[in-house]
mmCIF file of C-alpha atoms in Angstrom:
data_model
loop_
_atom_site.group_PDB
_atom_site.id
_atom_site.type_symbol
_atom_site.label_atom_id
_atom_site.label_comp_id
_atom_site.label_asym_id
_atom_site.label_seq_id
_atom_site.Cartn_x
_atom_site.Cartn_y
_atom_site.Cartn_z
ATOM 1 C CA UNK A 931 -24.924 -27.703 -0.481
ATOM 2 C CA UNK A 932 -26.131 -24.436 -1.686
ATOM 3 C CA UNK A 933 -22.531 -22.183 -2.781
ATOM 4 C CA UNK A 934 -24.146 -18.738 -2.137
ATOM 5 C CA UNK A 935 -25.899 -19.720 1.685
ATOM 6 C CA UNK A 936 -24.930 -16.732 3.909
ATOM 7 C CA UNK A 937 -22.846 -19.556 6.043
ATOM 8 C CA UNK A 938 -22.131 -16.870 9.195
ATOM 9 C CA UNK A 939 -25.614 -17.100 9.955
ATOM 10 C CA UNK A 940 -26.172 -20.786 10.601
ATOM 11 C CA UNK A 941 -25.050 -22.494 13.655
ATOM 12 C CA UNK A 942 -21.929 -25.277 13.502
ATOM 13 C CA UNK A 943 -24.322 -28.548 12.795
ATOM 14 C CA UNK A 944 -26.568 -26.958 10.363
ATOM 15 C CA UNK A 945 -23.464 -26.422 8.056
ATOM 16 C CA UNK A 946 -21.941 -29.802 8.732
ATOM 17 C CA UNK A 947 -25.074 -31.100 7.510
ATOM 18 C CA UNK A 948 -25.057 -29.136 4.726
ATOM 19 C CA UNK A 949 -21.550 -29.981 3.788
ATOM 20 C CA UNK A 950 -22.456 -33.722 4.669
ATOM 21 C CA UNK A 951 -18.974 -33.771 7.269
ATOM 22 C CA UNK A 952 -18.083 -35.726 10.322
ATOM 23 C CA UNK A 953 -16.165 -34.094 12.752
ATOM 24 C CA UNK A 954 -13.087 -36.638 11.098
ATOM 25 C CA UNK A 955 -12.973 -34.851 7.928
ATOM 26 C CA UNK A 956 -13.623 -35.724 4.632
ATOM 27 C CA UNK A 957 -12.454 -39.418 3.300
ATOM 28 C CA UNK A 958 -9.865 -38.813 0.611
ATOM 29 C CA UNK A 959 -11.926 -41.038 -1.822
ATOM 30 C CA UNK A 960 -14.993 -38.135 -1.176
ATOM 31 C CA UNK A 961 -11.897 -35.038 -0.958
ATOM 32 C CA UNK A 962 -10.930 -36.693 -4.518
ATOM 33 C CA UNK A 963 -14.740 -36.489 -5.807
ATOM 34 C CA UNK A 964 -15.490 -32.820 -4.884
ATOM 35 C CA UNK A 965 -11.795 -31.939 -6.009
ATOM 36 C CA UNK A 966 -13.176 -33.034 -9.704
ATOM 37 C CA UNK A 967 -16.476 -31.395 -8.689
ATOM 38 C CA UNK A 968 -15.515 -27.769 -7.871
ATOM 39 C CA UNK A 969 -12.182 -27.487 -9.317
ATOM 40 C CA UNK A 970 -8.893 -26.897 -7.843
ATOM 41 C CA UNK A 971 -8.799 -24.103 -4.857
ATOM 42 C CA UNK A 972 -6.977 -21.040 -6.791
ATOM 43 C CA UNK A 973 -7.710 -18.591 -8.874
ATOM 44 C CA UNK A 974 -7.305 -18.218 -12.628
ATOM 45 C CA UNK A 975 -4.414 -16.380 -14.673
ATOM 46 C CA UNK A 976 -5.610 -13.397 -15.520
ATOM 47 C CA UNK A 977 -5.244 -12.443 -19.436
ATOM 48 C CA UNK A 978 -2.636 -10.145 -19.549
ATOM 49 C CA UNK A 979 -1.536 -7.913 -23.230
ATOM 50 C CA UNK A 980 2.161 -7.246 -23.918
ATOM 51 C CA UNK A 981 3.637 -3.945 -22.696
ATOM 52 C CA UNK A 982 3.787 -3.541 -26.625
ATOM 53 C CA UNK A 983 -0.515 -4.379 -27.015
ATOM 54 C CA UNK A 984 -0.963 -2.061 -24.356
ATOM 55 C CA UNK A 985 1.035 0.507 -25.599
ATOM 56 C CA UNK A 986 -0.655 0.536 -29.334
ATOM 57 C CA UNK A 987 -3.702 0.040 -28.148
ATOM 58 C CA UNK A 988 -3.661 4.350 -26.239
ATOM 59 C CA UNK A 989 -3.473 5.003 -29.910
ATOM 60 C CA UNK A 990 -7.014 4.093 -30.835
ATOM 61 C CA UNK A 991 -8.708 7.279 -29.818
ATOM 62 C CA UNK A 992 -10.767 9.459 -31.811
ATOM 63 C CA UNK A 993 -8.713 12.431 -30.180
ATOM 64 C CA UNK A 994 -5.685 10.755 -30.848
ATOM 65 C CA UNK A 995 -6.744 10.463 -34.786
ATOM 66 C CA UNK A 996 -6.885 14.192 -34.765
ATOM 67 C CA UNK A 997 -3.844 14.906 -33.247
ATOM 68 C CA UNK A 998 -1.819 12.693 -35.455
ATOM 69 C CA UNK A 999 -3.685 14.104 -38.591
ATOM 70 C CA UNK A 1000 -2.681 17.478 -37.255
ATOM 71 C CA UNK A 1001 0.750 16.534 -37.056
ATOM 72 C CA UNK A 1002 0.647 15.296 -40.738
ATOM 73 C CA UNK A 1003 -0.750 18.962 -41.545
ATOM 74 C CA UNK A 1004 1.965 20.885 -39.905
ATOM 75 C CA UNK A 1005 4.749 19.038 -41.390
ATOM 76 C CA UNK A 1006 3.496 19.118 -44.605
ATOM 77 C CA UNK A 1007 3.210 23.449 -44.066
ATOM 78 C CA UNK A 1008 7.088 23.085 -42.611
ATOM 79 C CA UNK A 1009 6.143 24.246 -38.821
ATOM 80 C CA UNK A 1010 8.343 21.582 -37.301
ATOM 81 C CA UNK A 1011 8.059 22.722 -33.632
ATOM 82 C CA UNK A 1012 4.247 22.672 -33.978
ATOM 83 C CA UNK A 1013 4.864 18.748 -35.110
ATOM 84 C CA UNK A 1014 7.103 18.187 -32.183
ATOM 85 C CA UNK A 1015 4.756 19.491 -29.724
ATOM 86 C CA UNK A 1016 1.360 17.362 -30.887
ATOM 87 C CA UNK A 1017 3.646 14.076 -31.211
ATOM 88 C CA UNK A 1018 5.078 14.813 -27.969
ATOM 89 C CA UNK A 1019 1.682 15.248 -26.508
ATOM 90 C CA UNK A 1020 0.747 11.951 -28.184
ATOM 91 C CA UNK A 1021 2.849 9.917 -27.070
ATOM 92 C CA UNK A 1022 3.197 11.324 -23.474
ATOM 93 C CA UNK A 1023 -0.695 9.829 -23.514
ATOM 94 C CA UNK A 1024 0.123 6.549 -25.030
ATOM 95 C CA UNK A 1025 2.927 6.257 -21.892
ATOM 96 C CA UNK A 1026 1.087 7.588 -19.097
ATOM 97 C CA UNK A 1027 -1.930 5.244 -19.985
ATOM 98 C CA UNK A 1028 0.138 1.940 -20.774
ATOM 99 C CA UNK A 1029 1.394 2.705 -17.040
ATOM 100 C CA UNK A 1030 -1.854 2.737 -15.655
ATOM 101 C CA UNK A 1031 -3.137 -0.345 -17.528
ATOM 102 C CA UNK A 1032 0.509 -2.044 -16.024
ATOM 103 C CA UNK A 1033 -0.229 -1.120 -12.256
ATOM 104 C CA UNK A 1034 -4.170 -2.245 -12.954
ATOM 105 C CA UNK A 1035 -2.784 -5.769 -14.190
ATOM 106 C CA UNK A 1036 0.029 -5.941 -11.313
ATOM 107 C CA UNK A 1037 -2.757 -5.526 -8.800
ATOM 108 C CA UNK A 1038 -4.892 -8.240 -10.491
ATOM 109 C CA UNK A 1039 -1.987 -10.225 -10.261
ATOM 110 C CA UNK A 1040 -0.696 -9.741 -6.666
ATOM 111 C CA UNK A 1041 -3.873 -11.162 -5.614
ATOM 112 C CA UNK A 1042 -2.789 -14.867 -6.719
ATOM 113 C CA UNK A 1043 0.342 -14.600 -5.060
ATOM 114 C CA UNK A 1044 -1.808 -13.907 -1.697
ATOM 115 C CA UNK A 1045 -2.986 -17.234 -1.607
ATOM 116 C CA UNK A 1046 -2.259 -19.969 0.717
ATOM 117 C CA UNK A 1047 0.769 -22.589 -0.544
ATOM 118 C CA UNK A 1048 -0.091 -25.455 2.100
ATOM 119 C CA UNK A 1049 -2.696 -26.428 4.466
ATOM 120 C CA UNK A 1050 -3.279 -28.416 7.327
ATOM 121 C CA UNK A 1051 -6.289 -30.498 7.126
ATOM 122 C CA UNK A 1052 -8.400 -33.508 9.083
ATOM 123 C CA UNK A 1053 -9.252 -35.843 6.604
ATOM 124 C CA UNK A 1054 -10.688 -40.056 7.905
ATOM 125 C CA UNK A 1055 -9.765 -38.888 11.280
ATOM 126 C CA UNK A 1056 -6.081 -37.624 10.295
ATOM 127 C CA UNK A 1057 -4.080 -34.295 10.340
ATOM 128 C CA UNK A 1058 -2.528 -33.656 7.092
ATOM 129 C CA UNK A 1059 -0.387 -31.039 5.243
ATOM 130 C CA UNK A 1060 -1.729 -30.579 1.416
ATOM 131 C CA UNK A 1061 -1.154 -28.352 -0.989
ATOM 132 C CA UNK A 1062 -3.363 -25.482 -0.437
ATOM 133 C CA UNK A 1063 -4.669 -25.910 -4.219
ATOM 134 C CA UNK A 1064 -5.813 -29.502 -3.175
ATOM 135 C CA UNK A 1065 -8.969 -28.029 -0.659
ATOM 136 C CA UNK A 1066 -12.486 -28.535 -1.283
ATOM 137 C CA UNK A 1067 -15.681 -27.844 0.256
ATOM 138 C CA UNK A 1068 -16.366 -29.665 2.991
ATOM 139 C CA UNK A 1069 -12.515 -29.829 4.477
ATOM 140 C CA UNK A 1070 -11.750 -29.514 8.119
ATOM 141 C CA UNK A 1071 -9.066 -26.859 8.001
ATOM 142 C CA UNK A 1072 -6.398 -26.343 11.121
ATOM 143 C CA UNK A 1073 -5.046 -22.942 12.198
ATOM 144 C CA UNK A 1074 -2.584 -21.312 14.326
ATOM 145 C CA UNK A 1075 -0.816 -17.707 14.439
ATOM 146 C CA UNK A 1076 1.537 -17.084 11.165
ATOM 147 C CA UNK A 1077 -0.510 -19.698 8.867
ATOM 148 C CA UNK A 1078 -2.874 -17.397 5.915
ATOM 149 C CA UNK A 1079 -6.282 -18.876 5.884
ATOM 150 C CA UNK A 1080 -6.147 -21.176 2.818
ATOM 151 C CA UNK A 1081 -10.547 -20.730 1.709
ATOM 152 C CA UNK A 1082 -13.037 -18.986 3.017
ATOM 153 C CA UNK A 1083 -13.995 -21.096 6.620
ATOM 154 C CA UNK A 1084 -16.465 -21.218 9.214
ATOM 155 C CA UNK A 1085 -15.116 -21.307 12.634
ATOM 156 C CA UNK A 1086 -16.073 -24.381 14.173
ATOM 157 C CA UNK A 1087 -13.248 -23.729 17.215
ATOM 158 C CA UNK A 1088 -11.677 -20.972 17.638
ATOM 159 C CA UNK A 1089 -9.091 -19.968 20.906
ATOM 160 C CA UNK A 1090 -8.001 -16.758 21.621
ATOM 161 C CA UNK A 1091 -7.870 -16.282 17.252
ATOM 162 C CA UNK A 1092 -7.282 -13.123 15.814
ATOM 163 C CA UNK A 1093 -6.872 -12.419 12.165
ATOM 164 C CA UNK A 1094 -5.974 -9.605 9.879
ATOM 165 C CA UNK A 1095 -8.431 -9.193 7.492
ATOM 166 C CA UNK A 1096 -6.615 -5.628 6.005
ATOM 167 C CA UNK A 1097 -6.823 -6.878 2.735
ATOM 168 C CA UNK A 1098 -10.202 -7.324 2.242
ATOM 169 C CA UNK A 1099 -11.720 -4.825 5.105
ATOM 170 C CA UNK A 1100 -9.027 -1.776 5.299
ATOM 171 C CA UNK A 1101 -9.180 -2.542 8.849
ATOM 172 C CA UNK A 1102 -5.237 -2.170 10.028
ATOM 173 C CA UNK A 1103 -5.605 -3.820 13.345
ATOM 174 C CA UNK A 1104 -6.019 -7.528 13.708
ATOM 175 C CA UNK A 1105 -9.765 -9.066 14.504
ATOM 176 C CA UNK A 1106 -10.958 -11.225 17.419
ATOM 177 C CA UNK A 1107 -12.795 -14.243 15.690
ATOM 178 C CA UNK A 1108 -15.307 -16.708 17.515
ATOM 179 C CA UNK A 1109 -17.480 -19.683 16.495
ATOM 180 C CA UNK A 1110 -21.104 -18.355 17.027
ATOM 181 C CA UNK A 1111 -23.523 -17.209 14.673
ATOM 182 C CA UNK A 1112 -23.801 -13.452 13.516
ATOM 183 C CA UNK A 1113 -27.124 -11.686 12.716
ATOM 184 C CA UNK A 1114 -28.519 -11.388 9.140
ATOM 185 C CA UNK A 1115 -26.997 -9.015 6.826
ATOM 186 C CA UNK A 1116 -23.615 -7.733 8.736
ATOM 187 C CA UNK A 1117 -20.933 -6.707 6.684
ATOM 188 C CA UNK A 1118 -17.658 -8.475 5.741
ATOM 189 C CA UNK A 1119 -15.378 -7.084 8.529
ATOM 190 C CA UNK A 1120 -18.385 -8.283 11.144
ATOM 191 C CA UNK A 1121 -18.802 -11.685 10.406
ATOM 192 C CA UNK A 1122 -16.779 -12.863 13.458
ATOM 193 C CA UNK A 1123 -17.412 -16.906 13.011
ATOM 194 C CA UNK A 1124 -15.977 -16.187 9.645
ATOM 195 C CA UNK A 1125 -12.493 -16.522 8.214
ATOM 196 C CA UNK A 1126 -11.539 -15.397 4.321
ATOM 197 C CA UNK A 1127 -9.122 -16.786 2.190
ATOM 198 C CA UNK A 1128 -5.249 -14.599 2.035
ATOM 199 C CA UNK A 1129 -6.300 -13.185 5.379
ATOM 200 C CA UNK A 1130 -3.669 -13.543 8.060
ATOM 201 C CA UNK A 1131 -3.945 -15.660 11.453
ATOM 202 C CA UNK A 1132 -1.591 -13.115 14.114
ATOM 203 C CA UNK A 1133 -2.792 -14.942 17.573
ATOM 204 C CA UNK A 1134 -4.409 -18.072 18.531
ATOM 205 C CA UNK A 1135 -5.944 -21.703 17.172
ATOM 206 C CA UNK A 1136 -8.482 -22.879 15.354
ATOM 207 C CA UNK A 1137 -10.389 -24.638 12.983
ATOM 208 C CA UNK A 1138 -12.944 -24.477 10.546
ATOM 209 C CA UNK A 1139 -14.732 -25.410 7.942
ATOM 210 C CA UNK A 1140 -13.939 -24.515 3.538
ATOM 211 C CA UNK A 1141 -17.822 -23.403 2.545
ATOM 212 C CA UNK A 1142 -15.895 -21.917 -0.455
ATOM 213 C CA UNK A 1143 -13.150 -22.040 -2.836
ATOM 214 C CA UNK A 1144 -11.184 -20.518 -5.754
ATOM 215 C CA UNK A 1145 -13.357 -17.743 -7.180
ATOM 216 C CA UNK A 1146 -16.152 -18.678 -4.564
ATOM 217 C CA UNK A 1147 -14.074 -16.828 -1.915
ATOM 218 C CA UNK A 1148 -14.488 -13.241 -1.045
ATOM 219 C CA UNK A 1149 -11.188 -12.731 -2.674
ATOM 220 C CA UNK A 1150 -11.951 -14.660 -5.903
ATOM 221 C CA UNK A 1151 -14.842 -12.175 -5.864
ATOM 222 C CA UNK A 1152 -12.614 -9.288 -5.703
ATOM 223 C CA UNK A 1153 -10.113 -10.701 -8.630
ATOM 224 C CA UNK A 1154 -13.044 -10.962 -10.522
ATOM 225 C CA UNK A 1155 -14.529 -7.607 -10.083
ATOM 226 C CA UNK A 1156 -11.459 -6.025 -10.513
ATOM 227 C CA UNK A 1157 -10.782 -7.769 -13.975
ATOM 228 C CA UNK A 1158 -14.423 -7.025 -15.228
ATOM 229 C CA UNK A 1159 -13.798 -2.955 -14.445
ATOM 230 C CA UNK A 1160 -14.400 -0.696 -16.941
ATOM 231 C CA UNK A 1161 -12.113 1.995 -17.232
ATOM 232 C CA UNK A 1162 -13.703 5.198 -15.728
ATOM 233 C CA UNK A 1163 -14.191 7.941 -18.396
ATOM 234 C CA UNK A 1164 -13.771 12.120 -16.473
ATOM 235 C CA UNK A 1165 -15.553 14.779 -17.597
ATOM 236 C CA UNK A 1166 -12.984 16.477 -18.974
ATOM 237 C CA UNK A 1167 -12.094 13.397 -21.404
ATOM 238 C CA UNK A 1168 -15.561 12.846 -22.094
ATOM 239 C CA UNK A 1169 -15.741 16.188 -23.648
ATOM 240 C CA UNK A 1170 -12.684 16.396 -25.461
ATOM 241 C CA UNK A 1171 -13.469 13.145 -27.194
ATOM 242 C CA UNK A 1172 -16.711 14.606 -28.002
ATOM 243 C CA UNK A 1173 -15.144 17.556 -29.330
ATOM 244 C CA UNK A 1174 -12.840 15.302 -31.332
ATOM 245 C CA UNK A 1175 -15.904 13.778 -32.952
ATOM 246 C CA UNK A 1176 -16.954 17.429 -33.945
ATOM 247 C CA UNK A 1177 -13.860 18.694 -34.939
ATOM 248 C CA UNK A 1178 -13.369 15.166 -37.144
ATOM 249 C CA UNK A 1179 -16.834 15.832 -39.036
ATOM 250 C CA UNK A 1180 -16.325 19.531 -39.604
ATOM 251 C CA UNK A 1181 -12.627 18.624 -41.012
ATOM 252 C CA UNK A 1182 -13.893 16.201 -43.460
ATOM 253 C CA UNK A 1183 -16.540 18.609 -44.611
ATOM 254 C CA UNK A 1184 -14.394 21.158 -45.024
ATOM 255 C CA UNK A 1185 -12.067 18.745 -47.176
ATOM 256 C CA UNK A 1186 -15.464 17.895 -49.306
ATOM 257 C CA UNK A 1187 -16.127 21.294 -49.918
#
């Protein structure tokens, strides 16, 4: 099977084929070989610093160094008040950005707890309930109205289904889903044979089948990307960290003179 096929393009058969699937499911003995294959169906614990790690770690800024040296200078010349104010300053910075790193990591985290507990599956010709952790490609996954979509599916039936896809598509109203095809290239939000793991069934019955799993789904994607972000750098900061550089080098030359 090839993991990155755009699967909302190719009619039911074609991706039963590729998936090598009868209409009765998976046998458990083949469910228990792709389980080993592609890993368990969640996504991984993010690597999260102590509130303390995060904390320190505002402190290693050029800026910062200045400041703090600063501080040193005014003490040591008796302005007390000027010392109160930079330190102040500092560590107003060190809080405000071990806040943000705290919400960034909640969000990160939230996403796991989106995930599907249980799911109902044909497997040799049987409806069962599994743990939703146990799905591999290839399953035959049931739905109906108040179940979250345990993978990433494509519809093979689909009656009267709507889904919410907010979470992934900002789209606040819920989504009529169907089982054919959709042209080449549409975006997320229009892939209507489609259904993405955390989403939300609100109406109907269906089923479909897992084409992907863990950090193969769309929202394995998105845990990912958000972990990998780089922390975006203003203007403003930019500069003043430039400056900082400056004013560092001209303060140690004036000490070496």
């Amino acid at each position: 099977m090839r993991p990155t096929c755009p699967w909302h393009e190719l009619p039911q058969q074609q991706v039963l084929a590729e998936f090598d699937v009868s209409p009765a499911g998976l046998t458990a003995a083949e469910a228990d070989r792709r389980l080993h294959q592609y890993g368990m169906n969640g996504l991984p614990e993010p690597h999260r610093p102590g509130r303390i790690a995060r904390f320190l770690r505002q402190f290693n800024n050029v800026l910062i160094y200045v400041l703090l040296g600063a501080a040193v200078i005014t003490t040591t010349l008796g302005h007390l008040l000027d010392t109160g104010v930079i330190l102040a300053v500092v560590l107003a910075n060190a809080v405000i950005g071990e806040i943000q790193e705290g919400k960034a990591e909640k969000a990160i985290q939230a996403i796991r707890s989106i995930l599907a507990l249980r799911a109902t599956v044909v497997r040799d010709g049987h409806r069962l309930t599994i743990a939703g952790d146990q799905l591999v490609p290839g399953d035959i996954v049931l739905l109906e109205a108040g179940d979250k979509v345990p993978a990433d599916l494509r519809l093979l039936k689909a009656h009267n289904l709507f889904i919410q896809e907010a979470l992934l598509t900002g789209e606040s109203m819920p989504v009529e889903k169907q089982t054919e095809p959709v042209p080449v290239g549409q975006a997320l939000g229009d892939r209507s044979c489609m259904a993405f793991s955390g989403t939300a069934v609100t109406a109907g019955q269906a089923s479909g089948l897992v084409v992907a799993t863990g950090q193969n789904t769309e929202l394995g994607r998105i845990q990912g990307l958000l972990a990998g972000v780089e922390q975006l750098t203003t203007p403003l900061v930019a500069q003043m960290r430039q400056f900082a550089r400056w004013l560092t080098l001209f303060i140690l030359l004036m000490a070496a003179a």
